[in-house]
Amino acid sequence: MNIYKDINSLPDFNNAVITIGSFDGVHRGHQKIIKRIKQLAKEINGESVIITFDPHPRKIIYPKDNSLKLLNSLEEKLHLCEKYGVDNVVIVPFSIEFSQQHPQEYIEKFILGKFNPRYIVIGYDHRFGLNRKGDIDMLKHYAQTAVFDVILIKKQDIEEITISSSKIRKAIEIGDIKTANDFLNHNYKLSGIVVHGDKIGQTIGYPTANIKITEKDKLVPQNGVYAVSCTIEGLEVNGMMYIGNRPTIKDGNKERKIEVNLFDFNDNIYDKKITINVLSHIRSDMKFDSLESLKGQLAIDRIDVMSFLNNVPTKYIPENNVTIAILNYNGANYLEAYLPQVLFSSIQPINVTVIDNASTDESVSYIKEWHPEIQIIELTKNHGFAEGYNRGMEYIDSKYTVILNSDVEVSENWLDPILQQFEEDEQIGIIQPKILSLEERSKFEYAGACGGLIDNLGYPYCRGRIFDTVETDEGQYDTIMEIDWASGAAMVVKTELFEKLGGFDGDYFAHME
C-alpha cells in the first residue's frame, strides 16, 4: 500500500477510484466502502484511493471540544487500510485554511487537480468547502462535463457507519469488547511505547510493561483486567492487561495507567513499540486490603485469561457463517418467483447477497423495494457467470458461500444437513445437493443431477445423467459420496477455499464448473 502525506507531491493516479472520510475504526461499514472502491478499481484496471485527514477535522474546527475520542491512531488506521487491501492512502494535513476553500475550488483544485478520478464514491450527505456549502449535487454537476462518475453511498449504509461507530465507542467505554470487536470485524487495538514504571509488579511476581499510548485522543477501555495478545517487533505474545489508577497502591499517584503482564516473556522492551489486541474483559477494577490480596487475585485473573485464550482464537473471527450468493442479469422475473423461498433455506441466520451483472431490467429496484434486507453488489458491466461470481465473492467474508442460480427453487431448510456435514468433516471443501428438474420434478436436472464425475477420457457426467439420458429420481442416489465436480447451479463452498483456488476461470463467460 502506498501512503502519501504531501498532497503537493502526489503521483498521477491511474483511473483513480477515490473515497473521502475519517475512517475512524475502519469498521464493518468502512470495509463495505473499501470493498466497493476495490471492486470498481479492478473493473477499470485502476487504483483505489482513500483520502483521509490528520489531525481529525473536529480537532481543528472545534479546538476547545475535548470530548473527541478516536478508535484509531493514524498508524493503526493505515495498518488496517493495508490489511483490507487499499492501494493508496492520502493523508491530508487538515487546517483552517483547507476547511475554508470555496466548494468549487475544493472540487477543481483538490479533487480534480490532485486525483483526476474516474469514480468518486461518496456519502449522500457529504459536505465540503467553506461553510460546508458543497454537496453531492455540486459534484454531480461537475460530473456532467468532467470525465468521472459519482457513486452514491446509500443512506442506509451511511447510517450503519454512524451507528456502528457509536456502538463501538459505547461498548469500549463499558468494557464490552466482544460487541466492539464484532462491529469492528477485527480486534480493538491500543498502540504505544513501553516506558519505565515503579516496578511494583515485580515485587509480587507479576512484572508489567507500562504503556504510554501514542495517540492522546485514543479511546481507552474502562478500568479493569483484560485478556490481550501483543505484538512487539513482529513477535506475538499473550498476556493480561490492567487499566486503572491502582487503588490498592498507596503512592498518591492516581494517574490512569495501562500495564501488561506478558506471559513467558522476559526480554528488555523499554522504549519499543507495542500493539495490544484487546480480546476480552475479565473483571472490573478492584481495591484490595493488601498487596498480598492483590497478588492472590492476579493469580485468579491469570487462570481466567489463560482459560479464555485456550478456548477463543486470538484473531477475531466474525459471527458470519453462511452467505447465499445469487448471480443475476435481467432476471427480475426469476427473483420475484424464487427469491422469497431462498430466505427460508436454514433455521440458522443466513445472509443473502445478489451479485448483479449491470442488469437493465427492474432486478435491482425489485430487490430494494421488496427485499431491503438483501445485500446487492452492483457490478458496472455484465461479466458473465464465472467472472461475475469472482468479482462478487470479493465482498463475501462468511465461512461458507452458497452459489445458487436465480432460477432455482429450494426446499425449506435445505441447507441445514449440508452445513452439518461440513462441520462434522473438516476435509470437505464443496458440497452439491441433489438437483431435480423444475419441469419434470420426478427426474434429475441435467445441470449437475446428483453429483459430478469425470470418466477416464476426461468427459464430465453425473449420477442421474449420462450424455442426454436423464434418470427418474427413485432415491437411488440418496447417499453421500465424493465427487469430481459440483454444479454452479447449486453448491456450497468454503469461502476461503474458493479464494485460494482463484475462483472460477474468468475466461468462461458462462458455466464451466
Short mmCIF file of C-alpha atoms in Angstrom, two decimals:
data_model
loop_
_atom_site.label_atom_id
_atom_site.label_comp_id
_atom_site.label_asym_id
_atom_site.label_seq_id
_atom_site.Cartn_x
_atom_site.Cartn_y
_atom_site.Cartn_z
CA MET A 1 0.00 0.00 0.00
CA ASN A 2 1.26 3.47 -0.89
CA ILE A 3 1.00 6.23 1.73
CA TYR A 4 1.19 9.91 0.74
CA LYS A 5 1.43 12.75 3.27
CA ASP A 6 2.34 15.60 0.92
CA ILE A 7 -0.63 16.49 -1.29
CA ASN A 8 1.67 18.60 -3.47
CA SER A 9 3.76 15.57 -4.42
CA LEU A 10 1.13 13.05 -5.45
CA PRO A 11 1.69 10.74 -8.42
CA ASP A 12 -0.55 10.63 -11.48
CA PHE A 13 -3.03 8.01 -10.31
CA ASN A 14 -4.26 5.57 -12.94
CA ASN A 15 -8.07 5.56 -13.18
CA ALA A 16 -8.37 6.54 -9.53
CA VAL A 17 -11.42 5.38 -7.58
CA ILE A 18 -11.50 7.69 -4.57
CA THR A 19 -13.46 8.00 -1.37
CA ILE A 20 -13.10 10.60 1.36
CA GLY A 21 -13.58 10.35 5.11
CA SER A 22 -12.06 9.97 8.57
CA PHE A 23 -12.41 6.15 8.51
CA ASP A 24 -12.02 6.09 12.29
CA GLY A 25 -12.06 2.45 13.35
CA VAL A 26 -12.04 1.09 9.78
CA HIS A 27 -15.03 -0.98 10.95
CA ARG A 28 -17.53 -3.14 9.07
CA GLY A 29 -19.28 -0.17 7.47
CA HIS A 30 -16.00 1.29 6.26
CA GLN A 31 -14.95 -2.13 4.99
CA LYS A 32 -18.01 -2.24 2.72
CA ILE A 33 -16.88 1.05 1.14
CA ILE A 34 -13.33 -0.28 0.77
CA LYS A 35 -14.65 -3.38 -0.99
CA ARG A 36 -16.68 -1.14 -3.30
CA ILE A 37 -13.74 1.04 -4.37
CA LYS A 38 -11.52 -2.03 -4.78
CA GLN A 39 -14.13 -3.72 -6.99
CA LEU A 40 -14.57 -0.59 -9.14
CA ALA A 41 -10.80 -0.15 -9.46
CA LYS A 42 -10.40 -3.78 -10.54
CA GLU A 43 -13.09 -3.41 -13.21
CA ILE A 44 -11.36 -0.45 -14.84
CA ASN A 45 -7.76 -1.52 -14.15
CA GLY A 46 -7.42 1.44 -11.83
CA GLU A 47 -6.32 2.22 -8.28
CA SER A 48 -8.28 2.51 -5.05
CA VAL A 49 -7.55 5.70 -3.11
CA ILE A 50 -8.70 6.64 0.39
CA ILE A 51 -8.40 10.33 1.23
CA THR A 52 -8.35 10.92 4.96
CA PHE A 53 -7.32 13.73 7.29
CA ASP A 54 -4.83 14.31 10.08
CA PRO A 55 -5.47 15.72 12.55
CA HIS A 56 -9.16 14.86 12.75
CA PRO A 57 -11.17 17.83 11.36
CA ARG A 58 -13.10 18.21 14.61
CA LYS A 59 -9.89 18.94 16.49
CA ILE A 60 -9.23 21.91 14.22
CA ILE A 61 -12.75 23.25 13.78
CA TYR A 62 -13.68 22.81 17.47
CA PRO A 63 -10.32 23.11 19.29
CA LYS A 64 -11.94 23.51 22.73
CA ASP A 65 -14.01 20.35 22.39
CA ASN A 66 -12.20 17.70 24.44
CA SER A 67 -14.91 15.06 24.02
CA LEU A 68 -13.46 13.57 20.83
CA LYS A 69 -12.12 10.05 21.38
CA LEU A 70 -10.68 8.16 18.45
CA LEU A 71 -10.92 4.44 17.73
CA ASN A 72 -7.64 4.53 15.78
CA SER A 73 -4.35 6.28 15.86
CA LEU A 74 -3.18 7.26 12.38
CA GLU A 75 -0.70 4.36 12.38
CA GLU A 76 -3.44 1.87 13.32
CA LYS A 77 -5.72 3.24 10.62
CA LEU A 78 -3.04 2.85 7.98
CA HIS A 79 -2.31 -0.70 9.12
CA LEU A 80 -6.00 -1.62 8.79
CA CYS A 81 -6.33 0.02 5.38
CA GLU A 82 -3.41 -2.08 4.22
CA LYS A 83 -4.94 -5.20 5.79
CA TYR A 84 -8.15 -4.68 3.80
CA GLY A 85 -6.31 -4.20 0.52
CA VAL A 86 -6.42 -0.46 -0.22
CA ASP A 87 -3.94 0.56 -2.93
CA ASN A 88 -3.28 4.14 -1.80
CA VAL A 89 -3.98 6.29 1.25
CA VAL A 90 -3.54 10.05 1.01
CA ILE A 91 -3.29 11.84 4.36
CA VAL A 92 -4.37 15.45 4.01
CA PRO A 93 -2.97 17.82 6.67
CA PHE A 94 -6.24 19.35 7.85
CA SER A 95 -6.13 23.05 8.69
CA ILE A 96 -8.41 26.06 8.98
CA GLU A 97 -7.17 27.20 5.57
CA PHE A 98 -8.07 23.87 3.99
CA SER A 99 -11.55 23.93 5.53
CA GLN A 100 -12.20 27.43 4.16
CA GLN A 101 -11.75 26.59 0.49
CA HIS A 102 -14.73 27.51 -1.62
CA PRO A 103 -16.57 24.36 -2.74
CA GLN A 104 -15.74 25.00 -6.40
CA GLU A 105 -12.05 25.38 -5.51
CA TYR A 106 -12.22 22.17 -3.46
CA ILE A 107 -13.56 20.25 -6.47
CA GLU A 108 -11.43 21.85 -9.18
CA LYS A 109 -8.06 22.20 -7.44
CA PHE A 110 -8.20 19.45 -4.86
CA ILE A 111 -10.40 16.60 -6.16
CA LEU A 112 -9.85 17.01 -9.90
CA GLY A 113 -6.46 18.69 -9.81
CA LYS A 114 -4.80 16.27 -7.41
CA PHE A 115 -6.53 12.96 -8.21
CA ASN A 116 -8.18 13.17 -11.65
CA PRO A 117 -10.63 10.48 -10.50
CA ARG A 118 -12.59 8.07 -12.66
CA TYR A 119 -15.05 7.39 -9.83
CA ILE A 120 -15.84 9.32 -6.65
CA VAL A 121 -17.53 7.13 -4.05
CA ILE A 122 -19.19 9.43 -1.55
CA GLY A 123 -21.95 9.57 1.04
CA TYR A 124 -25.31 11.11 0.20
CA ASP A 125 -24.82 13.69 2.99
CA HIS A 126 -21.16 14.54 2.32
CA ARG A 127 -20.44 18.28 2.73
CA PHE A 128 -17.27 20.15 1.91
CA GLY A 129 -15.76 23.61 1.46
CA LEU A 130 -16.42 26.92 3.16
CA ASN A 131 -19.44 26.75 5.47
CA ARG A 132 -19.98 23.18 4.18
CA LYS A 133 -21.82 24.53 1.14
CA GLY A 134 -20.50 21.88 -1.24
CA ASP A 135 -22.65 18.75 -1.57
CA ILE A 136 -23.35 15.72 -3.74
CA ASP A 137 -25.40 17.72 -6.24
CA MET A 138 -22.45 20.02 -6.91
CA LEU A 139 -20.20 17.02 -7.57
CA LYS A 140 -22.79 15.53 -9.94
CA HIS A 141 -22.95 18.86 -11.79
CA TYR A 142 -19.20 18.73 -12.40
CA ALA A 143 -19.50 15.09 -13.43
CA GLN A 144 -21.64 16.16 -16.39
CA THR A 145 -18.65 17.83 -18.01
CA ALA A 146 -15.64 16.11 -16.40
CA VAL A 147 -14.58 12.51 -17.03
CA PHE A 148 -15.69 10.99 -13.75
CA ASP A 149 -18.77 9.40 -12.24
CA VAL A 150 -20.20 9.85 -8.75
CA ILE A 151 -21.17 6.65 -6.91
CA LEU A 152 -23.54 7.38 -4.04
CA ILE A 153 -23.16 5.51 -0.76
CA LYS A 154 -26.72 4.73 0.30
CA LYS A 155 -28.32 6.46 3.25
CA GLN A 156 -28.76 3.07 4.88
CA ASP A 157 -25.01 2.39 4.67
CA ILE A 158 -24.07 5.86 5.98
CA GLU A 159 -26.43 5.41 8.93
CA GLU A 160 -24.91 1.99 9.53
CA ILE A 161 -21.44 3.57 9.69
CA THR A 162 -22.63 6.20 12.18
CA ILE A 163 -24.50 3.68 14.32
CA SER A 164 -21.58 1.25 14.25
CA SER A 165 -19.12 3.95 15.37
CA SER A 166 -21.40 4.95 18.24
CA LYS A 167 -21.95 1.35 19.32
CA ILE A 168 -18.24 0.59 19.17
CA ARG A 169 -17.37 3.59 21.32
CA LYS A 170 -20.11 2.79 23.84
CA ALA A 171 -19.08 -0.87 24.01
CA ILE A 172 -15.43 0.01 24.62
CA GLU A 173 -16.36 2.54 27.29
CA ILE A 174 -18.22 -0.15 29.27
CA GLY A 175 -15.71 -2.93 28.58
CA ASP A 176 -17.94 -4.89 26.19
CA ILE A 177 -15.04 -5.95 23.99
CA LYS A 178 -16.93 -8.74 22.22
CA THR A 179 -19.52 -6.31 20.86
CA ALA A 180 -16.84 -3.78 19.88
CA ASN A 181 -14.79 -6.40 18.04
CA ASP A 182 -17.92 -7.71 16.32
CA PHE A 183 -18.70 -4.27 14.86
CA LEU A 184 -15.05 -3.63 14.03
CA ASN A 185 -14.62 -7.04 12.39
CA HIS A 186 -11.16 -7.09 13.96
CA ASN A 187 -9.72 -6.79 17.45
CA TYR A 188 -9.65 -3.37 19.09
CA LYS A 189 -6.06 -2.16 19.37
CA LEU A 190 -4.03 0.02 21.68
CA SER A 191 -0.64 1.16 20.41
CA GLY A 192 2.10 2.79 22.40
CA ILE A 193 5.63 2.79 23.76
CA VAL A 194 6.92 0.70 26.68
CA VAL A 195 8.09 3.08 29.41
CA HIS A 196 9.62 2.67 32.87
CA GLY A 197 7.26 2.22 35.81
CA ASP A 198 7.75 1.84 39.56
CA LYS A 199 8.25 -1.95 39.23
CA ILE A 200 5.75 -2.83 41.95
CA GLY A 201 4.53 -5.72 39.79
CA GLN A 202 7.93 -7.40 40.03
CA THR A 203 7.77 -7.43 43.82
CA ILE A 204 4.57 -9.51 43.77
CA GLY A 205 5.56 -11.82 40.93
CA TYR A 206 3.69 -10.11 38.09
CA PRO A 207 6.10 -7.79 36.26
CA THR A 208 4.35 -5.49 33.84
CA ALA A 209 5.21 -3.44 30.78
CA ASN A 210 3.93 0.09 31.32
CA ILE A 211 2.42 1.52 28.15
CA LYS A 212 2.29 5.14 27.06
CA ILE A 213 -0.39 5.47 24.37
CA THR A 214 0.91 7.42 21.37
CA GLU A 215 -2.48 8.89 20.35
CA LYS A 216 -3.59 11.24 23.12
CA ASP A 217 -7.22 11.20 21.94
CA LYS A 218 -7.36 7.40 21.75
CA LEU A 219 -10.40 5.82 23.41
CA VAL A 220 -9.19 3.57 26.22
CA PRO A 221 -11.50 0.83 27.59
CA GLN A 222 -12.99 1.09 31.07
CA ASN A 223 -10.80 0.25 34.05
CA GLY A 224 -10.24 -3.43 34.69
CA VAL A 225 -8.35 -6.55 33.64
CA TYR A 226 -8.34 -7.81 30.03
CA ALA A 227 -7.10 -10.79 28.05
CA VAL A 228 -4.78 -9.49 25.33
CA SER A 229 -2.31 -10.50 22.66
CA CYS A 230 0.60 -8.17 21.93
CA THR A 231 2.93 -7.57 19.01
CA ILE A 232 6.45 -6.37 19.77
CA GLU A 233 8.85 -6.10 16.82
CA GLY A 234 6.94 -8.81 14.98
CA LEU A 235 6.77 -11.18 17.98
CA GLU A 236 3.31 -12.26 19.19
CA VAL A 237 2.94 -12.61 22.98
CA ASN A 238 -0.19 -13.28 25.05
CA GLY A 239 -0.83 -11.56 28.34
CA MET A 240 -3.21 -9.83 30.69
CA MET A 241 -3.66 -6.07 30.75
CA TYR A 242 -4.61 -3.81 33.62
CA ILE A 243 -6.19 -0.38 33.09
CA GLY A 244 -6.85 1.86 36.10
CA ASN A 245 -5.45 4.11 38.81
CA ARG A 246 -4.26 1.24 41.06
CA PRO A 247 -6.50 1.89 44.11
CA THR A 248 -4.58 -0.69 46.20
CA ILE A 249 -1.26 1.14 45.77
CA LYS A 250 -0.90 3.96 48.31
CA ASP A 251 1.59 6.13 46.46
CA GLY A 252 -0.53 9.23 45.99
CA ASN A 253 -0.29 8.87 42.19
CA LYS A 254 -3.78 8.33 40.85
CA GLU A 255 -2.83 8.77 37.20
CA ARG A 256 -4.62 6.24 35.00
CA LYS A 257 -2.18 3.56 33.90
CA ILE A 258 -2.03 0.81 31.30
CA GLU A 259 0.10 -2.17 32.29
CA VAL A 260 0.55 -5.54 30.56
CA ASN A 261 1.83 -8.72 32.19
CA LEU A 262 3.32 -10.69 29.27
CA PHE A 263 3.21 -14.49 29.65
CA ASP A 264 6.50 -16.41 29.40
CA PHE A 265 8.39 -13.33 28.23
CA ASN A 266 11.41 -11.67 29.89
CA ASP A 267 13.05 -9.57 27.15
CA ASN A 268 14.01 -5.95 27.72
CA ILE A 269 11.47 -3.97 25.67
CA TYR A 270 11.80 -0.47 27.13
CA ASP A 271 11.24 2.28 24.53
CA LYS A 272 9.94 -0.23 21.99
CA LYS A 273 6.62 -0.02 20.17
CA ILE A 274 3.88 -2.36 21.29
CA THR A 275 0.49 -3.11 19.74
CA ILE A 276 -2.13 -4.61 22.06
CA ASN A 277 -5.07 -6.59 20.70
CA VAL A 278 -7.83 -6.31 23.30
CA LEU A 279 -9.61 -9.69 23.31
CA SER A 280 -11.88 -9.87 26.35
CA HIS A 281 -12.82 -8.06 29.54
CA ILE A 282 -12.07 -10.34 32.52
CA ARG A 283 -13.12 -8.22 35.51
CA SER A 284 -13.60 -4.64 36.70
CA ASP A 285 -11.03 -2.74 38.74
CA MET A 286 -10.97 -3.57 42.46
CA LYS A 287 -9.37 -2.25 45.64
CA PHE A 288 -7.66 -4.77 47.94
CA ASP A 289 -6.63 -4.55 51.60
CA SER A 290 -3.04 -5.52 50.89
CA LEU A 291 -0.57 -6.34 48.13
CA GLU A 292 -0.84 -9.99 49.20
CA SER A 293 -4.58 -9.95 48.50
CA LEU A 294 -3.91 -8.28 45.14
CA LYS A 295 -1.37 -11.00 44.34
CA GLY A 296 -3.95 -13.69 45.09
CA GLN A 297 -6.47 -12.06 42.75
CA LEU A 298 -3.89 -11.72 39.98
CA ALA A 299 -3.31 -15.48 40.19
CA ILE A 300 -7.03 -16.00 39.62
CA ASP A 301 -7.01 -13.43 36.79
CA ARG A 302 -4.18 -15.26 35.05
CA ILE A 303 -6.12 -18.53 35.18
CA ASP A 304 -9.21 -16.79 33.75
CA VAL A 305 -7.16 -15.16 30.98
CA MET A 306 -5.42 -18.42 30.09
CA SER A 307 -8.75 -20.21 30.03
CA PHE A 308 -10.10 -17.60 27.62
CA LEU A 309 -7.02 -17.74 25.38
CA ASN A 310 -7.13 -21.53 25.23
CA ASN A 311 -10.72 -21.55 24.04
CA VAL A 312 -11.00 -18.44 21.88
CA PRO A 313 -8.75 -17.69 18.89
CA THR A 314 -6.75 -14.50 19.35
CA LYS A 315 -7.55 -13.49 15.77
CA TYR A 316 -11.10 -12.16 15.71
CA ILE A 317 -13.48 -14.26 13.62
CA PRO A 318 -16.83 -12.60 12.82
CA GLU A 319 -20.03 -14.42 13.62
CA ASN A 320 -20.92 -14.69 9.96
CA ASN A 321 -21.35 -18.28 8.89
CA VAL A 322 -23.30 -18.55 5.62
CA THR A 323 -23.95 -16.31 2.61
CA ILE A 324 -26.19 -17.35 -0.27
CA ALA A 325 -24.78 -15.63 -3.37
CA ILE A 326 -27.08 -15.37 -6.39
CA LEU A 327 -25.73 -14.04 -9.68
CA ASN A 328 -28.28 -12.05 -11.67
CA TYR A 329 -28.57 -10.44 -15.06
CA ASN A 330 -32.01 -9.16 -16.12
CA GLY A 331 -33.64 -11.87 -14.05
CA ALA A 332 -36.30 -9.85 -12.27
CA ASN A 333 -38.94 -12.48 -13.07
CA TYR A 334 -36.77 -15.24 -11.55
CA LEU A 335 -36.02 -13.19 -8.45
CA GLU A 336 -39.68 -12.46 -7.90
CA ALA A 337 -40.60 -16.14 -8.32
CA TYR A 338 -37.84 -17.89 -6.36
CA LEU A 339 -36.07 -15.41 -4.07
CA PRO A 340 -38.69 -15.39 -1.24
CA GLN A 341 -38.23 -19.12 -0.61
CA VAL A 342 -34.44 -18.77 -0.55
CA LEU A 343 -34.80 -16.72 2.64
CA PHE A 344 -36.04 -19.89 4.40
CA SER A 345 -33.05 -22.04 3.43
CA SER A 346 -31.90 -22.65 7.01
CA ILE A 347 -33.02 -22.45 10.60
CA GLN A 348 -29.74 -20.57 11.21
CA PRO A 349 -29.32 -16.86 10.46
CA ILE A 350 -28.06 -16.52 6.87
CA ASN A 351 -27.01 -13.69 4.63
CA VAL A 352 -28.43 -13.43 1.11
CA THR A 353 -26.47 -11.44 -1.48
CA VAL A 354 -27.44 -10.77 -5.09
CA ILE A 355 -24.49 -10.08 -7.41
CA ASP A 356 -25.99 -8.03 -10.23
CA ASN A 357 -24.20 -8.04 -13.59
CA ALA A 358 -25.33 -4.49 -14.56
CA SER A 359 -28.94 -5.51 -15.25
CA THR A 360 -31.04 -3.24 -17.45
CA ASP A 361 -34.39 -4.56 -16.19
CA GLU A 362 -36.11 -3.98 -12.83
CA SER A 363 -33.99 -6.50 -10.88
CA VAL A 364 -32.22 -4.05 -8.58
CA SER A 365 -35.27 -1.87 -7.92
CA TYR A 366 -37.34 -5.00 -7.16
CA ILE A 367 -34.86 -6.18 -4.52
CA LYS A 368 -34.55 -2.73 -2.94
CA GLU A 369 -38.32 -2.35 -2.69
CA TRP A 370 -39.36 -5.86 -1.69
CA HIS A 371 -36.26 -7.29 0.00
CA PRO A 372 -34.26 -4.44 1.57
CA GLU A 373 -32.64 -7.00 3.91
CA ILE A 374 -30.76 -8.49 0.95
CA GLN A 375 -27.34 -7.08 0.07
CA ILE A 376 -26.89 -6.08 -3.57
CA ILE A 377 -23.46 -5.97 -5.21
CA GLU A 378 -23.88 -3.87 -8.35
CA LEU A 379 -21.19 -4.57 -10.95
CA THR A 380 -20.66 -1.95 -13.65
CA LYS A 381 -20.95 -4.36 -16.59
CA ASN A 382 -22.03 -7.91 -17.40
CA HIS A 383 -19.06 -10.13 -16.58
CA GLY A 384 -20.92 -13.38 -17.17
CA PHE A 385 -21.19 -16.29 -14.78
CA ALA A 386 -17.57 -17.06 -13.94
CA GLU A 387 -16.05 -13.59 -13.63
CA GLY A 388 -19.29 -12.18 -12.22
CA TYR A 389 -19.02 -14.57 -9.28
CA ASN A 390 -15.29 -13.92 -8.92
CA ARG A 391 -15.86 -10.19 -8.52
CA GLY A 392 -18.90 -10.57 -6.30
CA MET A 393 -17.18 -13.04 -3.99
CA GLU A 394 -14.65 -10.35 -3.07
CA TYR A 395 -17.41 -8.81 -0.94
CA ILE A 396 -18.22 -12.03 0.94
CA ASP A 397 -16.39 -12.96 4.14
CA SER A 398 -18.61 -15.68 5.58
CA LYS A 399 -17.25 -19.14 6.35
CA TYR A 400 -19.41 -20.78 3.68
CA THR A 401 -20.81 -19.42 0.44
CA VAL A 402 -23.80 -20.93 -1.35
CA ILE A 403 -23.54 -20.42 -5.11
CA LEU A 404 -27.11 -20.59 -6.33
CA ASN A 405 -28.74 -19.89 -9.70
CA SER A 406 -31.52 -17.31 -9.69
CA ASP A 407 -33.92 -19.78 -11.36
CA VAL A 408 -33.60 -22.47 -8.69
CA GLU A 409 -36.47 -23.39 -6.39
CA VAL A 410 -35.26 -24.57 -2.97
CA SER A 411 -36.99 -26.52 -0.23
CA GLU A 412 -37.28 -25.17 3.30
CA ASN A 413 -34.17 -25.64 5.49
CA TRP A 414 -32.37 -27.48 2.67
CA LEU A 415 -29.01 -26.07 3.79
CA ASP A 416 -29.01 -27.50 7.32
CA PRO A 417 -27.86 -31.09 6.58
CA ILE A 418 -25.17 -29.70 4.24
CA LEU A 419 -23.83 -27.33 6.90
CA GLN A 420 -23.88 -30.14 9.46
CA GLN A 421 -21.81 -32.30 7.10
CA PHE A 422 -19.26 -29.50 6.70
CA GLU A 423 -18.92 -29.09 10.46
CA GLU A 424 -18.50 -32.83 11.01
CA ASP A 425 -15.72 -33.27 8.43
CA GLU A 426 -13.10 -30.54 8.06
CA GLN A 427 -11.70 -32.22 4.91
CA ILE A 428 -14.80 -31.32 2.88
CA GLY A 429 -14.36 -28.30 0.60
CA ILE A 430 -17.51 -28.27 -1.58
CA ILE A 431 -20.91 -29.93 -1.31
CA GLN A 432 -23.58 -30.15 -4.01
CA PRO A 433 -27.17 -31.09 -3.12
CA LYS A 434 -29.40 -33.27 -5.29
CA ILE A 435 -30.81 -31.15 -8.13
CA LEU A 436 -34.13 -32.12 -9.74
CA SER A 437 -35.76 -30.77 -12.87
CA LEU A 438 -38.22 -27.94 -12.37
CA GLU A 439 -40.27 -29.01 -15.40
CA GLU A 440 -40.28 -32.75 -14.69
CA ARG A 441 -39.96 -32.89 -10.92
CA SER A 442 -39.57 -36.67 -10.77
CA LYS A 443 -36.42 -36.51 -12.89
CA PHE A 444 -32.93 -35.23 -12.27
CA GLU A 445 -31.81 -31.86 -13.59
CA TYR A 446 -29.33 -32.01 -16.46
CA ALA A 447 -27.05 -29.39 -14.83
CA GLY A 448 -25.49 -31.42 -12.03
CA ALA A 449 -28.13 -34.04 -11.19
CA CYS A 450 -26.77 -35.88 -8.13
CA GLY A 451 -23.09 -35.04 -8.22
CA GLY A 452 -20.45 -34.61 -10.88
CA LEU A 453 -17.95 -37.24 -12.01
CA ILE A 454 -15.28 -37.46 -14.74
CA ASP A 455 -14.52 -40.60 -16.77
CA ASN A 456 -11.14 -41.90 -17.87
CA LEU A 457 -11.28 -39.77 -21.03
CA GLY A 458 -11.92 -36.60 -19.05
CA TYR A 459 -15.61 -36.41 -20.00
CA PRO A 460 -17.89 -35.00 -17.28
CA TYR A 461 -21.04 -36.83 -16.31
CA CYS A 462 -23.01 -37.25 -13.10
CA ARG A 463 -25.18 -39.61 -11.14
CA GLY A 464 -28.61 -39.40 -12.70
CA ARG A 465 -27.46 -38.12 -16.11
CA ILE A 466 -25.14 -39.50 -18.78
CA PHE A 467 -24.98 -37.68 -22.11
CA ASP A 468 -28.62 -36.79 -22.88
CA THR A 469 -30.12 -39.59 -20.77
CA VAL A 470 -31.74 -38.28 -17.57
CA GLU A 471 -32.97 -40.73 -14.93
CA THR A 472 -36.07 -40.65 -12.79
CA ASP A 473 -35.27 -39.98 -9.13
CA GLU A 474 -36.28 -43.04 -7.12
CA GLY A 475 -33.91 -42.41 -4.23
CA GLN A 476 -31.16 -44.47 -5.85
CA TYR A 477 -28.57 -41.73 -5.26
CA ASP A 478 -29.62 -40.57 -1.79
CA THR A 479 -26.17 -41.33 -0.41
CA ILE A 480 -23.17 -39.18 0.38
CA MET A 481 -20.21 -39.74 -1.92
CA GLU A 482 -17.07 -37.99 -3.09
CA ILE A 483 -17.48 -36.11 -6.41
CA ASP A 484 -15.10 -34.72 -9.01
CA TRP A 485 -17.03 -31.55 -9.77
CA ALA A 486 -20.03 -29.63 -8.44
CA SER A 487 -22.73 -27.76 -10.30
CA GLY A 488 -22.71 -23.98 -10.20
CA ALA A 489 -26.49 -24.16 -10.23
CA ALA A 490 -26.41 -25.11 -6.55
CA MET A 491 -23.32 -25.76 -4.48
CA VAL A 492 -21.84 -24.77 -1.12
CA VAL A 493 -18.14 -23.96 -0.87
CA LYS A 494 -15.80 -22.89 1.89
CA THR A 495 -15.24 -19.22 1.04
CA GLU A 496 -11.56 -19.32 1.94
CA LEU A 497 -11.06 -22.32 -0.36
CA PHE A 498 -12.78 -20.51 -3.26
CA GLU A 499 -10.37 -17.60 -2.80
CA LYS A 500 -7.27 -19.82 -2.54
CA LEU A 501 -8.25 -21.66 -5.74
CA GLY A 502 -8.56 -18.32 -7.54
CA GLY A 503 -12.31 -18.68 -8.03
CA PHE A 504 -13.77 -19.76 -11.37
CA ASP A 505 -11.87 -19.45 -14.63
CA GLY A 506 -12.84 -15.92 -15.62
CA ASP A 507 -12.28 -16.65 -19.32
CA TYR A 508 -15.53 -18.64 -19.34
CA PHE A 509 -18.40 -16.23 -19.78
CA ALA A 510 -20.98 -18.90 -18.94
CA HIS A 511 -20.84 -22.07 -16.88
CA MET A 512 -17.77 -24.25 -16.61
CA GLU A 513 -17.61 -25.60 -13.11
#
